[in-house]
CSV table of C-alpha atoms in Angstrom, one decimal:
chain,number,residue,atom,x,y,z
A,1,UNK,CA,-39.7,14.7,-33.4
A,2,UNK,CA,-38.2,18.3,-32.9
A,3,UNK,CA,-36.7,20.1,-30.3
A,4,UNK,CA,-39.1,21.5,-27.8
A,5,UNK,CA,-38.4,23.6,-24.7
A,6,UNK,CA,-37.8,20.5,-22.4
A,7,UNK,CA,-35.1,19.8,-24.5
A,8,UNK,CA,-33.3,23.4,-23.8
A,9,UNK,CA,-34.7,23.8,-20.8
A,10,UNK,CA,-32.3,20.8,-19.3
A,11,UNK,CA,-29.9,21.9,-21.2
A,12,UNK,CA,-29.5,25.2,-19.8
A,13,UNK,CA,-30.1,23.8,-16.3
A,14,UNK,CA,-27.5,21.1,-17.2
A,15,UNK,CA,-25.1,23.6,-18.0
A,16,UNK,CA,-25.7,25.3,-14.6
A,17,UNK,CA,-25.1,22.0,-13.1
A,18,UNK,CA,-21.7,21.5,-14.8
A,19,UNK,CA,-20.7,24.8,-13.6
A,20,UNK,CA,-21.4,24.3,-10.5
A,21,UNK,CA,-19.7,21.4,-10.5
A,22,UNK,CA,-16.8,23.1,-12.0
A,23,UNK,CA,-16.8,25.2,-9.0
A,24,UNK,CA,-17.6,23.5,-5.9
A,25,UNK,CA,-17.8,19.4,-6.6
A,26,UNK,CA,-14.2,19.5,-8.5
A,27,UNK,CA,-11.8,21.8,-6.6
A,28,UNK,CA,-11.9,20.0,-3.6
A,29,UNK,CA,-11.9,16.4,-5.2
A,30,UNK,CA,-9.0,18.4,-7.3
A,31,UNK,CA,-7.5,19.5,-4.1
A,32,UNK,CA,-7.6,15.9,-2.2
A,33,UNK,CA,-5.9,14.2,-5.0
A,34,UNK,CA,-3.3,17.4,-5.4
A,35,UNK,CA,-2.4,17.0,-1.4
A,36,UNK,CA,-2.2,13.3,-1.5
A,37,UNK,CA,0.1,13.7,-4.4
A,38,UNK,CA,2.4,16.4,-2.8
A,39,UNK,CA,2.3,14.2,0.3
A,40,UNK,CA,3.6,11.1,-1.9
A,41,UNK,CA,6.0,13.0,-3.5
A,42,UNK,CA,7.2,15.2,-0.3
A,43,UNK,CA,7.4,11.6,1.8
A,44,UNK,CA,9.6,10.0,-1.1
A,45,UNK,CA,12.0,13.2,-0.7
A,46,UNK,CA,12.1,12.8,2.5
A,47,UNK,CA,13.1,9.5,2.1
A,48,UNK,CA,15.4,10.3,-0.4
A,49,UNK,CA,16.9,13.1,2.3
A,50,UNK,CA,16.9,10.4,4.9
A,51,UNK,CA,18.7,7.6,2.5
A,52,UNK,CA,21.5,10.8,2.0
A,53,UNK,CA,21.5,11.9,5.1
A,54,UNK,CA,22.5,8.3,6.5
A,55,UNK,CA,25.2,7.7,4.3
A,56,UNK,CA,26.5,11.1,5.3
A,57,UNK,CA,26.2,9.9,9.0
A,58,UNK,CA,28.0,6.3,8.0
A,59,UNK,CA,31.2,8.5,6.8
A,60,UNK,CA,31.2,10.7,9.5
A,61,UNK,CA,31.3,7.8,12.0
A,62,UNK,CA,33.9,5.9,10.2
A,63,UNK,CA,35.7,9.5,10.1
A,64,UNK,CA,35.5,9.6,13.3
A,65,UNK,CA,36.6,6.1,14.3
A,66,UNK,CA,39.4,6.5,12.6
A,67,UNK,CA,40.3,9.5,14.1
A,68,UNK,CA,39.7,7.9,17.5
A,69,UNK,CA,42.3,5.0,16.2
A,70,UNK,CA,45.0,6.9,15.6
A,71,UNK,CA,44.3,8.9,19.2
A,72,UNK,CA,44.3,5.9,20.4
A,73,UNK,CA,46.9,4.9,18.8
A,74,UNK,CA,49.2,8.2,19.9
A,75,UNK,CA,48.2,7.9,23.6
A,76,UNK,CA,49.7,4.4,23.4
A,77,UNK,CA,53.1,5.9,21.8
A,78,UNK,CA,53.0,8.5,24.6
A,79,UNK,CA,52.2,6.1,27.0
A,80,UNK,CA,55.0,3.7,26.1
A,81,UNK,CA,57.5,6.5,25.9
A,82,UNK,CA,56.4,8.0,29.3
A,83,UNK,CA,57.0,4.5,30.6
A,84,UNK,CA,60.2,4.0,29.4
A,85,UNK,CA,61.2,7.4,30.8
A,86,UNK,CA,60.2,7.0,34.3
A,87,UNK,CA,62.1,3.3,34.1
A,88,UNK,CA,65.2,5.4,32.6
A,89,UNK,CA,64.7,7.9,35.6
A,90,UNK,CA,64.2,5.4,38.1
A,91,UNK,CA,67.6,3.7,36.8
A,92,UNK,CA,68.9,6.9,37.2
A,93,UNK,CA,67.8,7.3,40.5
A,94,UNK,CA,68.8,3.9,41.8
A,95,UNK,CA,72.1,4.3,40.7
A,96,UNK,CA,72.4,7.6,41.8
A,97,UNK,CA,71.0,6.2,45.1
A,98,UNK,CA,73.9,3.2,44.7
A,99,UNK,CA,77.0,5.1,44.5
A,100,UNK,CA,75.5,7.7,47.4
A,101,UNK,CA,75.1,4.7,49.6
A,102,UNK,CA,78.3,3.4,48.4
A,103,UNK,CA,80.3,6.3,49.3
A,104,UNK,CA,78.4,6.7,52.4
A,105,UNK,CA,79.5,2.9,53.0
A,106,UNK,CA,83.4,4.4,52.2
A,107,UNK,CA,83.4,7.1,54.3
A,108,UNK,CA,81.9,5.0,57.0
A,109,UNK,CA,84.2,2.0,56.2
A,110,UNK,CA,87.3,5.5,56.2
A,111,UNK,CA,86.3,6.2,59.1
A,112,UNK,CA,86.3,3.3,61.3
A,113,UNK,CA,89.4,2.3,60.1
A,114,UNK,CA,90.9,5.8,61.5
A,115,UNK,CA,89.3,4.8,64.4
A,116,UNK,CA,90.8,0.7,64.2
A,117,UNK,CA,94.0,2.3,63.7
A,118,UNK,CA,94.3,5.2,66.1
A,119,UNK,CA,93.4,2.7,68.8
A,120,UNK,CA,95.9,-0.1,67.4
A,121,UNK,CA,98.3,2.9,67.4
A,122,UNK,CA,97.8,3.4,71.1
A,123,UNK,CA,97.9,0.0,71.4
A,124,UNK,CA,101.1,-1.0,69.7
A,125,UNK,CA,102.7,1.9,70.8
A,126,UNK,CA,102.1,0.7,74.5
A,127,UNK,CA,102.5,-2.7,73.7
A,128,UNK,CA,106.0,-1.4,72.1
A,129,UNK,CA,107.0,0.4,75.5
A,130,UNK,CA,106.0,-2.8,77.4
A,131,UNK,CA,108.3,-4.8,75.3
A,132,UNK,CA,111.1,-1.8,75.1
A,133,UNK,CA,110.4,-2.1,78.9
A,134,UNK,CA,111.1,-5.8,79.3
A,135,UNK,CA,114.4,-5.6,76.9
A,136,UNK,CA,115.1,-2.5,79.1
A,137,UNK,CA,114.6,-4.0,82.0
A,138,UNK,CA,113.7,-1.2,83.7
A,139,UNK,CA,111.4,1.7,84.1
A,140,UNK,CA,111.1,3.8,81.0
A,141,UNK,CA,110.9,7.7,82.3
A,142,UNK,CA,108.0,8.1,80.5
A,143,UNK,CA,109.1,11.9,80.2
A,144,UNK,CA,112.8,11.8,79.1
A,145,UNK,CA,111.6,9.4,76.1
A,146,UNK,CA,108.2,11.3,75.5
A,147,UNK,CA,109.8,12.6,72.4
A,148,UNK,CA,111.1,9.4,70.8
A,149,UNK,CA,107.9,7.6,72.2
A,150,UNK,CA,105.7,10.4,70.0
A,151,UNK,CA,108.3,9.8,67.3
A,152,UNK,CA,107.6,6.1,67.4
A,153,UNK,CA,103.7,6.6,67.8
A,154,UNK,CA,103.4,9.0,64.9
A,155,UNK,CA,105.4,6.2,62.4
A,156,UNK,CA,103.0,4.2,62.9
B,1,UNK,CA,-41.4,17.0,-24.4
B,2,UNK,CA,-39.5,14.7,-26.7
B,3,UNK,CA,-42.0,14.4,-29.2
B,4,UNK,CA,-45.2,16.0,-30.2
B,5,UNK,CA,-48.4,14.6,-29.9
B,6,UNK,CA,-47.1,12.9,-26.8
B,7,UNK,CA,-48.8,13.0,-24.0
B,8,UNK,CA,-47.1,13.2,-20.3
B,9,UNK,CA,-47.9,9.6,-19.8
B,10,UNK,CA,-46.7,8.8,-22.6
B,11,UNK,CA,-43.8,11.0,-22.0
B,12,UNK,CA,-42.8,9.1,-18.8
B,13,UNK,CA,-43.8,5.8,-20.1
B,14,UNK,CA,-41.0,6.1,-23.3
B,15,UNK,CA,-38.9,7.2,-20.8
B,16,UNK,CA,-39.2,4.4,-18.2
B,17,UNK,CA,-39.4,2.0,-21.0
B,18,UNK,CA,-35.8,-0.3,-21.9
B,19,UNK,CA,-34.9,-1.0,-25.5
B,20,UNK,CA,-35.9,-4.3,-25.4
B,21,UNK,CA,-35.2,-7.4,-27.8
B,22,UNK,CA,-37.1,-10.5,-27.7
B,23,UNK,CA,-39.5,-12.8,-29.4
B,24,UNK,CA,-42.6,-11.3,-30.4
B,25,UNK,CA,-46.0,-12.8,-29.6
B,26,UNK,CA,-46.2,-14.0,-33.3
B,27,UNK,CA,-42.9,-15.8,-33.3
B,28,UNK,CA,-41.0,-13.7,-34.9
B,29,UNK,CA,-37.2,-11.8,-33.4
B,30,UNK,CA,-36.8,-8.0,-33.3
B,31,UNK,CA,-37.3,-4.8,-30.9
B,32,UNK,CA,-40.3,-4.5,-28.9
B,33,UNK,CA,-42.2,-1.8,-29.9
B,34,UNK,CA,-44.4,-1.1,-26.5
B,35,UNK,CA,-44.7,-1.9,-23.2
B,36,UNK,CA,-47.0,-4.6,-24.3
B,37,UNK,CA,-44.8,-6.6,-26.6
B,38,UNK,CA,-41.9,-6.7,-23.7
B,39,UNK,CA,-44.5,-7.7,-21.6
B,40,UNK,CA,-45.4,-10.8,-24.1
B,41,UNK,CA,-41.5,-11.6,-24.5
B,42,UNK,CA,-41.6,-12.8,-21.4
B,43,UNK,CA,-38.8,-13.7,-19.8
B,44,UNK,CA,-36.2,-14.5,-22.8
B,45,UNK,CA,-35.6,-11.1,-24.0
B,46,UNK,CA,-32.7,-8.5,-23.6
B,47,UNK,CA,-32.4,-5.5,-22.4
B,48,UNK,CA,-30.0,-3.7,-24.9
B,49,UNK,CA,-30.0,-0.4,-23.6
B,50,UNK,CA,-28.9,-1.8,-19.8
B,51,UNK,CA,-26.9,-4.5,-21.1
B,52,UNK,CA,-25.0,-1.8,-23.6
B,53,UNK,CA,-24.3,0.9,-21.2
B,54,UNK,CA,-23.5,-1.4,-18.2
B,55,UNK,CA,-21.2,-3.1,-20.9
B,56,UNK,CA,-19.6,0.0,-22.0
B,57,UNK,CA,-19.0,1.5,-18.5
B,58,UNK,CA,-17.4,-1.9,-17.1
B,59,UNK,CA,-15.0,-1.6,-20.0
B,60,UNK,CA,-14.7,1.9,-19.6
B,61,UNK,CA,-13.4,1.2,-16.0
B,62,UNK,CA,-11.3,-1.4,-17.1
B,63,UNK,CA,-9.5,0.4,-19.3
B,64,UNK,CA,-8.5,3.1,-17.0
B,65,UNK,CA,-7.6,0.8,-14.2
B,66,UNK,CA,-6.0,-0.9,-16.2
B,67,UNK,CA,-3.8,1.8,-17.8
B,68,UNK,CA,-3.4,3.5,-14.4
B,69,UNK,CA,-1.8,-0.6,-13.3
B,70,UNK,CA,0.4,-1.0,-16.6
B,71,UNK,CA,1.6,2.0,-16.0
B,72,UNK,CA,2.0,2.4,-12.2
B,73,UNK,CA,5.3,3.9,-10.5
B,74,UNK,CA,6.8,3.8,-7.1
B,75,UNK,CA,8.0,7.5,-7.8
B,76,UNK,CA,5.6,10.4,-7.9
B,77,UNK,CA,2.2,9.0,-9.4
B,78,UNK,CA,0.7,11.1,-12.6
B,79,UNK,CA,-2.9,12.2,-12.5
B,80,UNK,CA,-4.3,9.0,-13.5
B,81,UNK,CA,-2.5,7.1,-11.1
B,82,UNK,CA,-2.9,9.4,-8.0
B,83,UNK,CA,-7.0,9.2,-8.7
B,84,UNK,CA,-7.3,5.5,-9.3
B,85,UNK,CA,-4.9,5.0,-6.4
B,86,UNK,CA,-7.1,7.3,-4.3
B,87,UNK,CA,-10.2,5.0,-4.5
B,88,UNK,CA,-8.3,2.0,-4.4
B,89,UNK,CA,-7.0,2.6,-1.5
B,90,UNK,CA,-10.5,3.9,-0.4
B,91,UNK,CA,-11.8,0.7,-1.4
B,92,UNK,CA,-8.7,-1.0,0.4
B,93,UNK,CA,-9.8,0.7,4.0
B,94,UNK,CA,-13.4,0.1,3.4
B,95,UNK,CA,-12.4,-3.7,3.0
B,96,UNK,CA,-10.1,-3.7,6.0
B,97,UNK,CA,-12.6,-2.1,8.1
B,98,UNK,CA,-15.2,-4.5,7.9
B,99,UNK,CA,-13.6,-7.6,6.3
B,100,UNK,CA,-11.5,-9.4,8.7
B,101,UNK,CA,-11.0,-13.3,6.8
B,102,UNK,CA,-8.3,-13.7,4.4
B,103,UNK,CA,-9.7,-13.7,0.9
B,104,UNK,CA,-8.3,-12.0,-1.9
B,105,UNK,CA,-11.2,-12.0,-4.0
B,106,UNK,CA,-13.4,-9.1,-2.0
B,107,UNK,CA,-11.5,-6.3,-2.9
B,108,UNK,CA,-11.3,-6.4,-5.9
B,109,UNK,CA,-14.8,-7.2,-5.9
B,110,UNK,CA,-15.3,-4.0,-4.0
B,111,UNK,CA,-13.6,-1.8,-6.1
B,112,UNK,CA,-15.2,-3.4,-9.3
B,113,UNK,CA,-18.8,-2.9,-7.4
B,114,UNK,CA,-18.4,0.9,-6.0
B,115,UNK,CA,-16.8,2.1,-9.7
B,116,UNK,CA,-19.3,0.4,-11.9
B,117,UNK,CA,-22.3,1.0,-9.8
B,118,UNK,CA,-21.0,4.7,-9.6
B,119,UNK,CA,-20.3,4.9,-13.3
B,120,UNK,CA,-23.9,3.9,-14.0
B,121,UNK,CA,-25.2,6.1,-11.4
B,122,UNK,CA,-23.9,8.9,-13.1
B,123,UNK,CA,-25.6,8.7,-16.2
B,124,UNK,CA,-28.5,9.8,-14.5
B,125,UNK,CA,-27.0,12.9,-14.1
B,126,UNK,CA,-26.9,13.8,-17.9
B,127,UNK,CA,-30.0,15.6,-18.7
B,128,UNK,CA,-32.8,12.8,-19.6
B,129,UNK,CA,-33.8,13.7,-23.5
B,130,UNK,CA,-30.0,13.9,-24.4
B,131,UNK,CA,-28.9,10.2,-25.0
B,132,UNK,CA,-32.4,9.0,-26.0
B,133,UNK,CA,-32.5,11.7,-28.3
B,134,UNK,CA,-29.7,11.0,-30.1
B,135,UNK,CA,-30.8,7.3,-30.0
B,136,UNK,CA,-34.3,8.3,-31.7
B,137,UNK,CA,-32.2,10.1,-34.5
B,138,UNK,CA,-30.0,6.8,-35.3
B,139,UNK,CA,-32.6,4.9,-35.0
B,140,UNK,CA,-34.5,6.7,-37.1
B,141,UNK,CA,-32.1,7.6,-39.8
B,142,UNK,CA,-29.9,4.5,-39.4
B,143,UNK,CA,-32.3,1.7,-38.8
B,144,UNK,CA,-35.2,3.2,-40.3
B,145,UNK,CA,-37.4,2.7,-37.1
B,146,UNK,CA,-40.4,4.9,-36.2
B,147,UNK,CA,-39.1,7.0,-33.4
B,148,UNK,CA,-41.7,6.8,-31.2
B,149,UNK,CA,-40.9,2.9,-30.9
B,150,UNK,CA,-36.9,3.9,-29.7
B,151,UNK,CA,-36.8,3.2,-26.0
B,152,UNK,CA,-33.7,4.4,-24.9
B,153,UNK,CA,-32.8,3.5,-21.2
B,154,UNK,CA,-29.5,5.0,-20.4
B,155,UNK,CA,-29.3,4.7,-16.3
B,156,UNK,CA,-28.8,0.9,-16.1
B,157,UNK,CA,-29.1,0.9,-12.4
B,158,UNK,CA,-33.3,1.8,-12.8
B,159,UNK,CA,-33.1,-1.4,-14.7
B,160,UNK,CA,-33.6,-4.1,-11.7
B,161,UNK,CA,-32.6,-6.4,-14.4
B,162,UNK,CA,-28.9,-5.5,-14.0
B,163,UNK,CA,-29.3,-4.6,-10.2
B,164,UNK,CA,-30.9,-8.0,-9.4
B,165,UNK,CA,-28.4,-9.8,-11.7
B,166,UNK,CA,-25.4,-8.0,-9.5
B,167,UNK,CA,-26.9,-9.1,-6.2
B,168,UNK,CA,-27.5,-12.6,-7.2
B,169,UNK,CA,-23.6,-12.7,-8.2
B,170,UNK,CA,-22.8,-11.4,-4.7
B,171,UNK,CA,-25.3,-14.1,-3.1
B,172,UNK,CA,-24.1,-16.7,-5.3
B,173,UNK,CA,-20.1,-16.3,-3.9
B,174,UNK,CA,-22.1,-15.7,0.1
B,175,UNK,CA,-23.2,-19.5,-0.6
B,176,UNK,CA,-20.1,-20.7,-2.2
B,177,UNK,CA,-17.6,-19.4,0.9
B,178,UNK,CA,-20.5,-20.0,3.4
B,179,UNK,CA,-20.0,-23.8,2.1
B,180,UNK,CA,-16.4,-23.7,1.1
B,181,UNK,CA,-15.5,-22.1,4.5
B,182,UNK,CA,-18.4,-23.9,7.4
B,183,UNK,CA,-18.9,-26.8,4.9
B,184,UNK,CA,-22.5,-27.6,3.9
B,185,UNK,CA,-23.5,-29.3,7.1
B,186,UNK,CA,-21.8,-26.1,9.0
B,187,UNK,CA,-23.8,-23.5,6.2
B,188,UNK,CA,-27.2,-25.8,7.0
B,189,UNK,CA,-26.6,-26.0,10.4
B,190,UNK,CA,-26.3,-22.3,10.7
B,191,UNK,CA,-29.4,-22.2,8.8
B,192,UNK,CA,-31.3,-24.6,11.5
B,193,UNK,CA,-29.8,-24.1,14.8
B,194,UNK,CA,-29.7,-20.6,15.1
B,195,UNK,CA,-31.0,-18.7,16.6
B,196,UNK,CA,-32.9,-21.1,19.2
B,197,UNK,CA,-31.2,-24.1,19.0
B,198,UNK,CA,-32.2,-27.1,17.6
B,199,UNK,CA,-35.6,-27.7,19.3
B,200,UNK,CA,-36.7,-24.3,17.8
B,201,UNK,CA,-35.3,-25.6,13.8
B,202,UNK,CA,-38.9,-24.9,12.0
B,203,UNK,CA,-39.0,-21.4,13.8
B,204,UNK,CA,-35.1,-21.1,12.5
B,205,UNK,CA,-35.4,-22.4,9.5
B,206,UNK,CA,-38.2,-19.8,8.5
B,207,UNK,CA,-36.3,-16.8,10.2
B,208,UNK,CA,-33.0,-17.6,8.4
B,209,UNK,CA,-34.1,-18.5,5.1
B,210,UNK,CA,-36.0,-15.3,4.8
B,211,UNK,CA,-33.1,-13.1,6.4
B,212,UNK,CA,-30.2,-15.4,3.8
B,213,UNK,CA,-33.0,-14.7,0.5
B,214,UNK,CA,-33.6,-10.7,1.9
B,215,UNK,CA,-30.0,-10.1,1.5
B,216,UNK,CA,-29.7,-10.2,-2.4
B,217,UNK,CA,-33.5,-8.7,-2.9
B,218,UNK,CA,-32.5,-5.8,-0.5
B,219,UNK,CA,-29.2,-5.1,-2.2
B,220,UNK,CA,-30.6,-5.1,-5.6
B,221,UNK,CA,-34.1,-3.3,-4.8
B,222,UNK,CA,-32.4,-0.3,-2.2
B,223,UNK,CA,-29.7,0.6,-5.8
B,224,UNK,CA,-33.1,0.1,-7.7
B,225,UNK,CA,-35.5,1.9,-5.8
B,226,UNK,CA,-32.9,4.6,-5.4
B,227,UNK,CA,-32.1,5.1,-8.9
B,228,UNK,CA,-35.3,4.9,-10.3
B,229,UNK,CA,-37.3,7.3,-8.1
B,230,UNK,CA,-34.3,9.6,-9.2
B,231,UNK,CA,-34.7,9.2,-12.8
B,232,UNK,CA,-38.6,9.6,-12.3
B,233,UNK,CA,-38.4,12.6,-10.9
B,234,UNK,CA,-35.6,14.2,-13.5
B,235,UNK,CA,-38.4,13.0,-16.0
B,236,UNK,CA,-41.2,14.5,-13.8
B,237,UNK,CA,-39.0,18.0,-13.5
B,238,UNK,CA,-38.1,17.1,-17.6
B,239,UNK,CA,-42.1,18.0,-17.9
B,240,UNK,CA,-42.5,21.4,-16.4
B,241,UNK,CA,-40.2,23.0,-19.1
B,242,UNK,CA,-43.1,22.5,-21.7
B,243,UNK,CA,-45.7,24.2,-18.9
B,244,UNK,CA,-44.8,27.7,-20.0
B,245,UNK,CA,-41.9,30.0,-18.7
B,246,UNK,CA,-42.7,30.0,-15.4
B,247,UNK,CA,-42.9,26.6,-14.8
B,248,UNK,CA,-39.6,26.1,-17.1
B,249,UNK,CA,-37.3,28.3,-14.8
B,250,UNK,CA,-38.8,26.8,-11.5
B,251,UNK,CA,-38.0,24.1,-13.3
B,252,UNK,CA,-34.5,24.8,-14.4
B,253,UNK,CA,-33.8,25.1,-10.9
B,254,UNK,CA,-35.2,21.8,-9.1
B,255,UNK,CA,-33.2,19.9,-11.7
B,256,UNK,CA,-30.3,21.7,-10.7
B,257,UNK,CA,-31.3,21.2,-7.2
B,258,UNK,CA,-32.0,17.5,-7.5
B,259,UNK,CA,-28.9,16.8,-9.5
B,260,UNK,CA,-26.8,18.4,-6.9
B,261,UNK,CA,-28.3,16.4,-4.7
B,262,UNK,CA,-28.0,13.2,-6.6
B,263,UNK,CA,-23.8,13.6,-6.6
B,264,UNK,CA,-24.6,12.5,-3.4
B,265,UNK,CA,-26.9,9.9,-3.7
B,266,UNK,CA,-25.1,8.0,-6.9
B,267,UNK,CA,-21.9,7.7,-4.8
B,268,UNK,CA,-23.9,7.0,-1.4
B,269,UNK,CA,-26.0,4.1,-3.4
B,270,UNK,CA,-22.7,3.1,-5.0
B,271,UNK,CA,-21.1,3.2,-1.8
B,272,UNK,CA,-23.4,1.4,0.0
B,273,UNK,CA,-23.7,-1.5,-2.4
B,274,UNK,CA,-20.2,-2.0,-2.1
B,275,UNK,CA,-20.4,-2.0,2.0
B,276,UNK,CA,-23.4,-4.5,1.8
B,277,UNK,CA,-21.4,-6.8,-0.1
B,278,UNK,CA,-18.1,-6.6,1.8
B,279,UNK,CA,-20.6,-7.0,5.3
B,280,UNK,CA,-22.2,-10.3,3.3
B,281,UNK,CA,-18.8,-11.5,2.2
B,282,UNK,CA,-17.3,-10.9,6.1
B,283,UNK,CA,-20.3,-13.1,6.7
B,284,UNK,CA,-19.8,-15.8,4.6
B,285,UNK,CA,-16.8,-16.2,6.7
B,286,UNK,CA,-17.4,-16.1,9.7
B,287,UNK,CA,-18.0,-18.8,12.0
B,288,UNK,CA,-21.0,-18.5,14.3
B,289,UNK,CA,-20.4,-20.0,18.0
């Protein structure tokens, strides 16, 4: 038994082979196993991005709903104050509206009385110079009493 | 060459030769010392040298799958984890791809099949006189045995011993979900009514018993065959070194050559083994007609 050339001879090409191993069988293996590592690792920070980035998303929407409540909420007030305005100004109006009718309605009602009376006037101042007339028994001269006649008329 | 005085028969021989324990022809237990006395042990003896290195790669497998599972996070995986989740999940797609019943055995069948048949694969990349070397020295020095009688083995895939054993596990579980699955009437039937029917059952009979017993011998003798004609011709290249320097450097360089080109052939044959097996299991499952 002793060490012969076969012996170094494989040796030395065995080291050749482990080199080149080393060099071309093991860097991409290496490689393969690096990427699907980084891939792992980039996917769970992704997730871990996502799982952030949601819960961001849940308190900006509740933000945000809340905010839309209390808009909400103020158009409402606005609403129900505009509301009670326009009743107030339409209160307003309508009574305005009233008393303008109403005093129309006087100055009509004014107005036709004047009229009611002048013509009673006429009347009852004819009627009283039938019936002064009558008592008279004879013909009033219309023109020698024209001046108690106005007299009479204007007193009533 | 190894030893002197050796011829390159001889060389080749002591090569190709197991470390074999048995009965000897006069009764008596122990180590064969030739080819002759493992022929006269018959069939009850052992093949140490397979049966130890296929022994201590299983385990060697085991152990870091094993770690790599104990210690497996959903975060970032370490090394360990990242490579033995690599061909897992390898394994995994191979499985899916051709393996479409529900059985949670083939897997990890698989996976057991393509890392052990690799790991013994690639012992036959170490040089050839290395491990047997080492072997002749302890079992010289230690054991006090004549050197020239220390076979040392180490590629337990060139042993059909340990291929044929593999392949008969694989056909043994074909028959058992062939029957568990069809029944045996529906495993017999398929056995005599295809592929002409049932006047045709002698002609069927004959074609499917010798395409159900090919399966295992193929299996076993394509990693055999493969792995053995490799190591030959490591041991044939193994002999040029001693033919002077010329012969040494053209030698140097076929066995880098050829174990360049064996990285590709351990994990193809590996590969392949596991395939066959996951096609033979798919089988086994499938209903015909």
């Amino acid at each position: 038994m002793n060490i012969t050339a076969t012996l170094i001879g494989q040796s030395i090409s065995f080291f050749l082979f482990v080199v080149f191993t080393m060099k071309y069988v093991w860097p991409p293996i290496m490689n393969a196993l690096n990427e699907r590592k980084k891939k792992i690792a980039d996917g769970l920070a992704e997730a871990e991005k996502g799982h952030h980035e949601l819960e961001l998303a849940e308190k900006r929407s509740a933000e945000i709903l809340r905010e839309g409540k209390e808009k909400s909420r103020e158009f409402i007030d606005q609403a129900q104050k505009r509301h009670d305005e326009i009743v107030e100004e339409a209160k307003d109006n309508a009574r305005i509206e009233g008393e303008r009718i109403l005093i129309a309605a006087r100055v009509e009602i004014d107005q036709e009385r004047q009229l009611a009376k002048d013509s009673l006037r006429a009347e009852v101042s004819a009627l009283a110079i039938a019936g002064a007339e009558q008592i008279l028994m004879r013909e009033v001269d219309k023109n020698a009493h024209n001046e108690v006649l106005d007299k009479i008329s204007a007193s009533l | 060459m190894a030893s002197e005085g050796l011829t390159s028969t001889a060389y080749i021989k002591h090569h190709l030769t197991n470390l074999t324990f048995g009965q000897h022809a006069d009764g008596s237990w122990g180590l064969a010392r030739n080819a002759e006395e493992i022929k006269e042990m018959g069939f009850w003896a052992l093949q140490l040298d397979s049966l130890g290195w296929s022994t201590f790669l299983a385990l060697f497998f085991l152990y870091f799958f094993r770690k790599a599972a104990t210690q497996a996070t959903i975060g970032v995986p370490g090394g360990l984890q990242n490579f033995v989740e690599w061909i897992v999940e390898f394994v995994d797609d191979s499985v899916r791809g051709s393996f479409s019943a529900k059985n949670d055995l083939v897997a990890p069948m698989a996976l057991t099949i393509f890392c052990w048949v690799f790991l013994m694969n690639l012992m036959d990349l170490v040089p050839v006189d290395w491990l047997p070397m080492i072997a002749q020295q302890i079992g010289h020095h230690v054991f006090g045995m004549d050197p020239h009688h220390v076979y040392f083995k180490v590629v337990a895939t060139t042993d059909p011993n340990i291929t044929f054993g593999m392949a008969f596990a694989v056909f043994f579980l074909m028959i058992y979900y062939s029957i568990k699955i069809k029944g045996l009437g529906g495993f017999l039937g398929e056995l005599a009514f295809q592929p002409f029917g049932k006047w045709g059952m002698p002609v069927n009979l004959v074609l499917e018993g010798v395409s159900l017993i090919a399966k295992p011998i193929s299996l076993s003798l394509r990693l055999f065959g493969n792995m053995y004609a490799g190591e030959t011709i490591f041991i044939l290249i193994a002999m040029m070194y001693g033919a002077g320097w010329g012969m040494g450097i053209f030698g140097g360089i076929l066995q880098l050559g050829w174990a360049i080109f064996h990285i590709l052939i351990i994990t193809l044959q590996a590969f392949i083994f596991m395939t066959l097996t996951i096609v033979y299991m798919e089988m086994a499952h499938q209903e015909h007609h």
